[in-house]
mmCIF file of C-alpha atoms in Angstrom:
data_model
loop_
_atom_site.group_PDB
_atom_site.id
_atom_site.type_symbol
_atom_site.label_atom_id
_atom_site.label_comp_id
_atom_site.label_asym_id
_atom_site.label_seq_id
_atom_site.Cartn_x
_atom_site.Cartn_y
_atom_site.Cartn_z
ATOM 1 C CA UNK K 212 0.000 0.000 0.000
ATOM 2 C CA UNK K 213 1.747 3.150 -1.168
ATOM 3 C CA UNK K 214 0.669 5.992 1.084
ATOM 4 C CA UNK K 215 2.982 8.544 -0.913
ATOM 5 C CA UNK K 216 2.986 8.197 -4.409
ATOM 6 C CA UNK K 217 5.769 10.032 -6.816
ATOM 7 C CA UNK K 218 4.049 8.930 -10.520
ATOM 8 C CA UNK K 219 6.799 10.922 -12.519
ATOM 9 C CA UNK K 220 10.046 8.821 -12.185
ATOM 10 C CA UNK K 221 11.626 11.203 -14.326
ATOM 11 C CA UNK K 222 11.409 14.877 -15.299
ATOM 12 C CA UNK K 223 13.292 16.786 -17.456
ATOM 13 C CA UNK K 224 13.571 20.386 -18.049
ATOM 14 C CA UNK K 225 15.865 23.286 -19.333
ATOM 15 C CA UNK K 226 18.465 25.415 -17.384
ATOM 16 C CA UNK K 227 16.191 28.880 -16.106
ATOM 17 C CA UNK K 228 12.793 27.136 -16.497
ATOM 18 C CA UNK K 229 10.751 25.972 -13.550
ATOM 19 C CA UNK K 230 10.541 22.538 -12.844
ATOM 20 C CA UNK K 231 7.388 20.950 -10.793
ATOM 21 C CA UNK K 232 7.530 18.165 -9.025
ATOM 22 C CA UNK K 233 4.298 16.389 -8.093
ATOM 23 C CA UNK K 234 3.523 13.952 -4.887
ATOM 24 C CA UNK K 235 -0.205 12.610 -3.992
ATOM 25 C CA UNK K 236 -0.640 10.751 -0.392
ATOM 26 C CA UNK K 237 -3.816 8.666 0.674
ATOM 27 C CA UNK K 238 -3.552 8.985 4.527
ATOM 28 C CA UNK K 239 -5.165 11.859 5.818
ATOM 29 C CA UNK K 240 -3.303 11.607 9.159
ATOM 30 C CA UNK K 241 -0.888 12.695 7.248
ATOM 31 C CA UNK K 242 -0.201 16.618 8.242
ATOM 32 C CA UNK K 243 3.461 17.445 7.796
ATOM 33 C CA UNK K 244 5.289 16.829 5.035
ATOM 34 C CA UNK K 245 8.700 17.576 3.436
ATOM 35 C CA UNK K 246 10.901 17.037 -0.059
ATOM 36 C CA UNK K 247 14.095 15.508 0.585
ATOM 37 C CA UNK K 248 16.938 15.303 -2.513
ATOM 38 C CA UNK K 249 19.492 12.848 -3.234
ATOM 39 C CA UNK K 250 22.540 12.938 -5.165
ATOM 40 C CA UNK K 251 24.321 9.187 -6.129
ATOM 41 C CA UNK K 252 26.550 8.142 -3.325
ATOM 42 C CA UNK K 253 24.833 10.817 -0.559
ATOM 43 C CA UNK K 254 22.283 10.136 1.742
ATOM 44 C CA UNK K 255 19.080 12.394 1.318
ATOM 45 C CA UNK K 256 19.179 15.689 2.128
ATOM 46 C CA UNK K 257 16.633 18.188 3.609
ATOM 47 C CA UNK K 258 14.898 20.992 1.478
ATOM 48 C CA UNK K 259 12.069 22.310 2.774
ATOM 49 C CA UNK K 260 8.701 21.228 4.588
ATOM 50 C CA UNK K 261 5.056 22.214 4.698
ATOM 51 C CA UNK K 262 2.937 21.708 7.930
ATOM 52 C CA UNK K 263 -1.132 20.955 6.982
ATOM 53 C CA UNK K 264 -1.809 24.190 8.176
ATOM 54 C CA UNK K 265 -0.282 26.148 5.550
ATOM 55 C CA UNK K 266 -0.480 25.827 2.115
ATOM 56 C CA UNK K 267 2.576 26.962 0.860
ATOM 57 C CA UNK K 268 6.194 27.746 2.101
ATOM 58 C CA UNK K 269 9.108 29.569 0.029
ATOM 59 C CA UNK K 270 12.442 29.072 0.548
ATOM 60 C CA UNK K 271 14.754 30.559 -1.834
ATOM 61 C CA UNK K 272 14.383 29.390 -5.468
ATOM 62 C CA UNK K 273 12.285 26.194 -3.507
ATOM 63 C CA UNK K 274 8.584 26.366 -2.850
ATOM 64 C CA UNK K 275 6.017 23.394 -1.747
ATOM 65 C CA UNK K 276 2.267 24.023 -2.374
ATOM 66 C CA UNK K 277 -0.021 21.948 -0.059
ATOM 67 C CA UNK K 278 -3.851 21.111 -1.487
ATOM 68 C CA UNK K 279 -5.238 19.212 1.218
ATOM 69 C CA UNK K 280 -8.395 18.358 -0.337
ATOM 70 C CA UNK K 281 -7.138 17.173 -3.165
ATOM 71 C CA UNK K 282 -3.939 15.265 -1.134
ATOM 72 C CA UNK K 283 -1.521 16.575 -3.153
ATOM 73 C CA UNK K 284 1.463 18.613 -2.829
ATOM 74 C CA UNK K 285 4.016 20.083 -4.972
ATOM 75 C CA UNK K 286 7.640 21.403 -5.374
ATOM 76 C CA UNK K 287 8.401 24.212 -7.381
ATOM 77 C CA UNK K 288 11.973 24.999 -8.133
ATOM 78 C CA UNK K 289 12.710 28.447 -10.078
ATOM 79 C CA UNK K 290 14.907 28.990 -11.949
ATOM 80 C CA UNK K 291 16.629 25.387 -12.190
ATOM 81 C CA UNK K 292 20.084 24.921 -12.182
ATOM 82 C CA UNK K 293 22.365 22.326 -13.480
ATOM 83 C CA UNK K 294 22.995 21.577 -9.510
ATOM 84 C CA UNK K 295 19.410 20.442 -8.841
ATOM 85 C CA UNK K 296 19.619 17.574 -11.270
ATOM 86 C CA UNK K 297 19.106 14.890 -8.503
ATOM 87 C CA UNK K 298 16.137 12.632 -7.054
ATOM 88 C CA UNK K 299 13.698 14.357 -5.493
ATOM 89 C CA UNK K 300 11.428 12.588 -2.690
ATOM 90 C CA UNK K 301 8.612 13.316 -0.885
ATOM 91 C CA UNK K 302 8.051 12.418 2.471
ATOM 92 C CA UNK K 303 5.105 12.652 5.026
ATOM 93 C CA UNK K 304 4.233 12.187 8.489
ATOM 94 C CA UNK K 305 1.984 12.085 10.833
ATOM 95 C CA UNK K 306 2.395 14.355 13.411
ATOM 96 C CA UNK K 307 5.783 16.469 13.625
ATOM 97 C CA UNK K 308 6.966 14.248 16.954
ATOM 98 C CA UNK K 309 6.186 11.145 14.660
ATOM 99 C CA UNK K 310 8.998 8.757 14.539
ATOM 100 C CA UNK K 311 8.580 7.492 11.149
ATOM 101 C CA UNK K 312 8.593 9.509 7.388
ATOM 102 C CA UNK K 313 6.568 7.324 4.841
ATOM 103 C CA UNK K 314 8.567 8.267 1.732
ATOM 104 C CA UNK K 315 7.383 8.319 -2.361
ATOM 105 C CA UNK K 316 9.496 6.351 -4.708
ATOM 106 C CA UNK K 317 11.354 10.228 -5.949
ATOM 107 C CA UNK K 318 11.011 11.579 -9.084
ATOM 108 C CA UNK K 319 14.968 11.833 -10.903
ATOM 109 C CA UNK K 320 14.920 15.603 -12.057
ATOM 110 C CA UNK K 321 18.094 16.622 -14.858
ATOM 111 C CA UNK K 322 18.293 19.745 -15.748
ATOM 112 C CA UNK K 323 19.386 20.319 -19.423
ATOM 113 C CA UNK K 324 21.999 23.444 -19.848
ATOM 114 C CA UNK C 250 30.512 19.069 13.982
ATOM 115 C CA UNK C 251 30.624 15.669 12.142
ATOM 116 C CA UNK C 252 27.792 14.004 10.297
ATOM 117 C CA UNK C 253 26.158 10.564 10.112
ATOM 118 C CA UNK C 254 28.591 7.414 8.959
ATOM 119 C CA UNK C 255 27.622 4.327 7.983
ATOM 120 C CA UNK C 256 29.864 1.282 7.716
ATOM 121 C CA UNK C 257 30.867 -0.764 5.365
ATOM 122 C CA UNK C 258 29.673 0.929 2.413
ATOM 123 C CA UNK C 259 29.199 -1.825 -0.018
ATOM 124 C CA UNK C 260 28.591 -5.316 1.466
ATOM 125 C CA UNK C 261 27.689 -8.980 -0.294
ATOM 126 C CA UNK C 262 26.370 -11.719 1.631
ATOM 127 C CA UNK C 263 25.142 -15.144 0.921
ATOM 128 C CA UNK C 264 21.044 -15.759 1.709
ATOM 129 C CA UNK C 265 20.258 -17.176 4.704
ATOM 130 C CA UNK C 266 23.432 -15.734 6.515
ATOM 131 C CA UNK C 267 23.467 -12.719 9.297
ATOM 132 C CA UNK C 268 24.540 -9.077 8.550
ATOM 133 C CA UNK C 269 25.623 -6.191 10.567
ATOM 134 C CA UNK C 270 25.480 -2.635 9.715
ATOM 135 C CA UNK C 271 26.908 0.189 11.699
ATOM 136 C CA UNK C 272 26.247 3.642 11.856
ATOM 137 C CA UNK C 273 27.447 6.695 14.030
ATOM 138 C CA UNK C 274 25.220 9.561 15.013
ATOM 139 C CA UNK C 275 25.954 13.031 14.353
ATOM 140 C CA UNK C 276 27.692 14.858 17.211
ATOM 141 C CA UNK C 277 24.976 16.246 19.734
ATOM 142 C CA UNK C 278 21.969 13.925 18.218
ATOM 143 C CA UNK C 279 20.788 10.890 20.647
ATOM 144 C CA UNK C 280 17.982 9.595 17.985
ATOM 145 C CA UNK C 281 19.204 6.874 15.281
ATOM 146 C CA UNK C 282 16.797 5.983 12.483
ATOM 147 C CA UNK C 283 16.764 2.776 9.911
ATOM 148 C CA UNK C 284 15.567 2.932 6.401
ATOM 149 C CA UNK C 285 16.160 0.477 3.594
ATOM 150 C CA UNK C 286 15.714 1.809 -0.042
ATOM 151 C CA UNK C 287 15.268 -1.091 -2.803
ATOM 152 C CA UNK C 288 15.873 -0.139 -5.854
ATOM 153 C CA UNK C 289 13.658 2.277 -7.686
ATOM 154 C CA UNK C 290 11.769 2.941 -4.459
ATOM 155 C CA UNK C 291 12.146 5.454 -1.745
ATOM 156 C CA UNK C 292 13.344 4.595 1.842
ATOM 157 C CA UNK C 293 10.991 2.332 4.083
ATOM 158 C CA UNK C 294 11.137 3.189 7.731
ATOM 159 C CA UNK C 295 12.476 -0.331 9.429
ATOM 160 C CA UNK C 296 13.279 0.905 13.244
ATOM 161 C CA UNK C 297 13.978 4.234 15.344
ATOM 162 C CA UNK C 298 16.032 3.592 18.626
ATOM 163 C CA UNK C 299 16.323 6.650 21.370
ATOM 164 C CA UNK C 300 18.125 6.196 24.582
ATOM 165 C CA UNK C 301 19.106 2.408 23.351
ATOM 166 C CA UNK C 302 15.655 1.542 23.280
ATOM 167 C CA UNK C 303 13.237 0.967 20.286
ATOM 168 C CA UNK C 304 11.239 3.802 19.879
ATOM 169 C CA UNK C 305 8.871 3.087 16.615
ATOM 170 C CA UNK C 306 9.160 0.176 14.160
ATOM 171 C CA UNK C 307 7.783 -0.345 10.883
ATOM 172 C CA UNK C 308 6.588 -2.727 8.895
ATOM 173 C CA UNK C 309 9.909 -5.514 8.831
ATOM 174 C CA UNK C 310 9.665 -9.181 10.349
ATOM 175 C CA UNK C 311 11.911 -9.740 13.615
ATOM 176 C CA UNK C 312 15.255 -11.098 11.850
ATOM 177 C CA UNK C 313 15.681 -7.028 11.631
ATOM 178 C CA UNK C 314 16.594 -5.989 14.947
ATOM 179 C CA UNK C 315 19.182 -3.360 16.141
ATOM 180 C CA UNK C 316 20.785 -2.161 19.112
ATOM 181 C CA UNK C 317 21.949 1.552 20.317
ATOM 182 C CA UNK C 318 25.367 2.117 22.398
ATOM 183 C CA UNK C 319 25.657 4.954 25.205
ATOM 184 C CA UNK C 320 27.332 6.707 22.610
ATOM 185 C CA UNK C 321 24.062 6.750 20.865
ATOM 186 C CA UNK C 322 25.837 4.689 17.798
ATOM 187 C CA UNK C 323 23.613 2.241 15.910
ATOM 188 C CA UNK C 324 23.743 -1.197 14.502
ATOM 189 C CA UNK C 325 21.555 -2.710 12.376
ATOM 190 C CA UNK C 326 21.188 -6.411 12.220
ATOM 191 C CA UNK C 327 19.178 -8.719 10.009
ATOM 192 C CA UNK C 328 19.411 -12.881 10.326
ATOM 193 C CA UNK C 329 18.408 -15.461 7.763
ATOM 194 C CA UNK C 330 18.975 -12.861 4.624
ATOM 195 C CA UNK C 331 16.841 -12.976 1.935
ATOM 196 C CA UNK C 332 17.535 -11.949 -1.789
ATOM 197 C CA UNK C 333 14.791 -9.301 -1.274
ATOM 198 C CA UNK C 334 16.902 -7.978 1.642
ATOM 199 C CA UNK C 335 19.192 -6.184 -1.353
ATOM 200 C CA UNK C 336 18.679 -2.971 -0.858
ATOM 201 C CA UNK C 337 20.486 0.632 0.228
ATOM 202 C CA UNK C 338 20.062 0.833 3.813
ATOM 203 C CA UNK C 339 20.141 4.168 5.545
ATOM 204 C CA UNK C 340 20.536 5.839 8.662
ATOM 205 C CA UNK C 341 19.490 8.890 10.502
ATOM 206 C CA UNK C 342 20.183 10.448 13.204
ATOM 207 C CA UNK C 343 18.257 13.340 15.083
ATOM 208 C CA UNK C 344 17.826 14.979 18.226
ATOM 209 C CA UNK C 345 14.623 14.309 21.107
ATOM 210 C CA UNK C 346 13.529 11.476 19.951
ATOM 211 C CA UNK C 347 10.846 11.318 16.752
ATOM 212 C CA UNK C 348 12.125 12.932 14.055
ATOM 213 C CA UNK C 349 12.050 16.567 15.567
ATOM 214 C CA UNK C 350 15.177 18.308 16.475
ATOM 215 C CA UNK C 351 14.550 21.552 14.501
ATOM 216 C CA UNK C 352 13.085 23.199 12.121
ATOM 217 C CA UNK C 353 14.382 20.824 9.255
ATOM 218 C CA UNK C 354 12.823 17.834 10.935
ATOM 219 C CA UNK C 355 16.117 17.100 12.399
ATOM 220 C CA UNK C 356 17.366 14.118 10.234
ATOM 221 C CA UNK C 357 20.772 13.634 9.177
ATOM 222 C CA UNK C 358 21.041 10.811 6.571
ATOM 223 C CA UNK C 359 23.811 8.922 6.523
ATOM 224 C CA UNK C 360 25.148 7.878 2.625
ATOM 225 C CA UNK C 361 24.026 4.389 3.395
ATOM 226 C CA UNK C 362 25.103 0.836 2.604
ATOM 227 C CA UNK C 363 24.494 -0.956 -0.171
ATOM 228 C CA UNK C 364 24.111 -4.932 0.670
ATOM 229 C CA UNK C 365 23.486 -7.428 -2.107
ATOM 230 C CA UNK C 366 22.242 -10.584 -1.229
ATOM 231 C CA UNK C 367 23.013 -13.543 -3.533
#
């Protein structure tokens, strides 16, 4: 049972466009969620988060849109650089204190020069 | 202020034996986290231990099991290896207990080890 779901495995866009990456989740304990990315050889590392509260956060070039009622949240990334290309997961949890992230399958984003 | 290591990196083992993993926390964090990634898929949570004692497991039969040292270092063990035991395995460490410690969520991923089962 896939609670997060990632259905792009792949994405790939031009240096200076924006690239979306798209996540849908089934639990709706779910209320706190957050995009890790991953470069080969690394472990994943923190980008940015959304709490179910909100429905967007900014960070930079990075922001994550949050449609509850839909269960689905986003990442935009503008402009892309050639030092995003990496995977890009989504994670969720329930409850900020939870112990456990329930991750998608990530979504490998190149960016084309 | 050093981050999260994981040892060995690369590993092959033989199904049905036992494997250890290893992994040291990042300086100041008491919280270690286990995830195993197969291939194509993103990590599963396996086990969380805080103050060397389990703190949240997921959905993995009991030949996983794991143990946390004072120094809040981490090992990972899994008996009786399957072939669908290949996978990247990850660890995390954090701060409190969960998987807050800040405003980042407090995990710090280790860059994993990669065990093939054959």
């Amino acid at each position: 049972d896939q609670q997060v779901k990632q259905n792009s495995p792949s994405l790939s866009v031009q240096e200076g466009r924006i690239s979306i990456l798209n996540c849908d989740y089934t639990n709706s304990m779910f209320d706190y969620f957050l995009w890790y990315k991953k470069y080969p050889a690394e472990g994943p590392t923190f980008l940015i988060s959304i709490s179910s509260i909100k429905d967007k956060n900014e960070d930079g070039r990075f922001t994550v849109f949050l449609n509850k009622s839909a269960k689905h949240l986003s990442l935009h990334i503008v402009p892309s650089q050639p030092g995003d290309s990496a995977v890009y997961f989504c994670a969720a949890s329930a409850g900020r204190r939870a112990q456990k992230l329930v991750f998608g399958q990530g979504t490998r984003l190149t960016i084309n020069p | 202020e050093t981050g999260v290591t994981q040892s060995p990196t690369h590993l092959i083992k033989t199904r049905g034996q036992q494997v250890t993993l290893r992994c040291s926390s990042q300086s100041g964090h008491n919280t270690v986290s286990w995830y195993q990634q197969a291939l194509g898929q993103g990590p599963q949570f396996i086990f969380q231990y805080y103050r060397e004692e389990e703190n949240g497991r997921g959905n993995f039969p009991p030949r996983f099991s794991g143990l946390q040292f004072p120094n809040y270092s981490s090992e990972l063990n899994v008996n009786a290896l399957e072939l669908d035991d290949s996978a990247l395995y990850l660890c995390a460490s954090s701060l409190g207990g969960g998987g807050q410690g800040s405003t980042n969520y407090g995990y710090t991923f280790g860059s994993g080890t990669r065990l093939t089962v054959v």
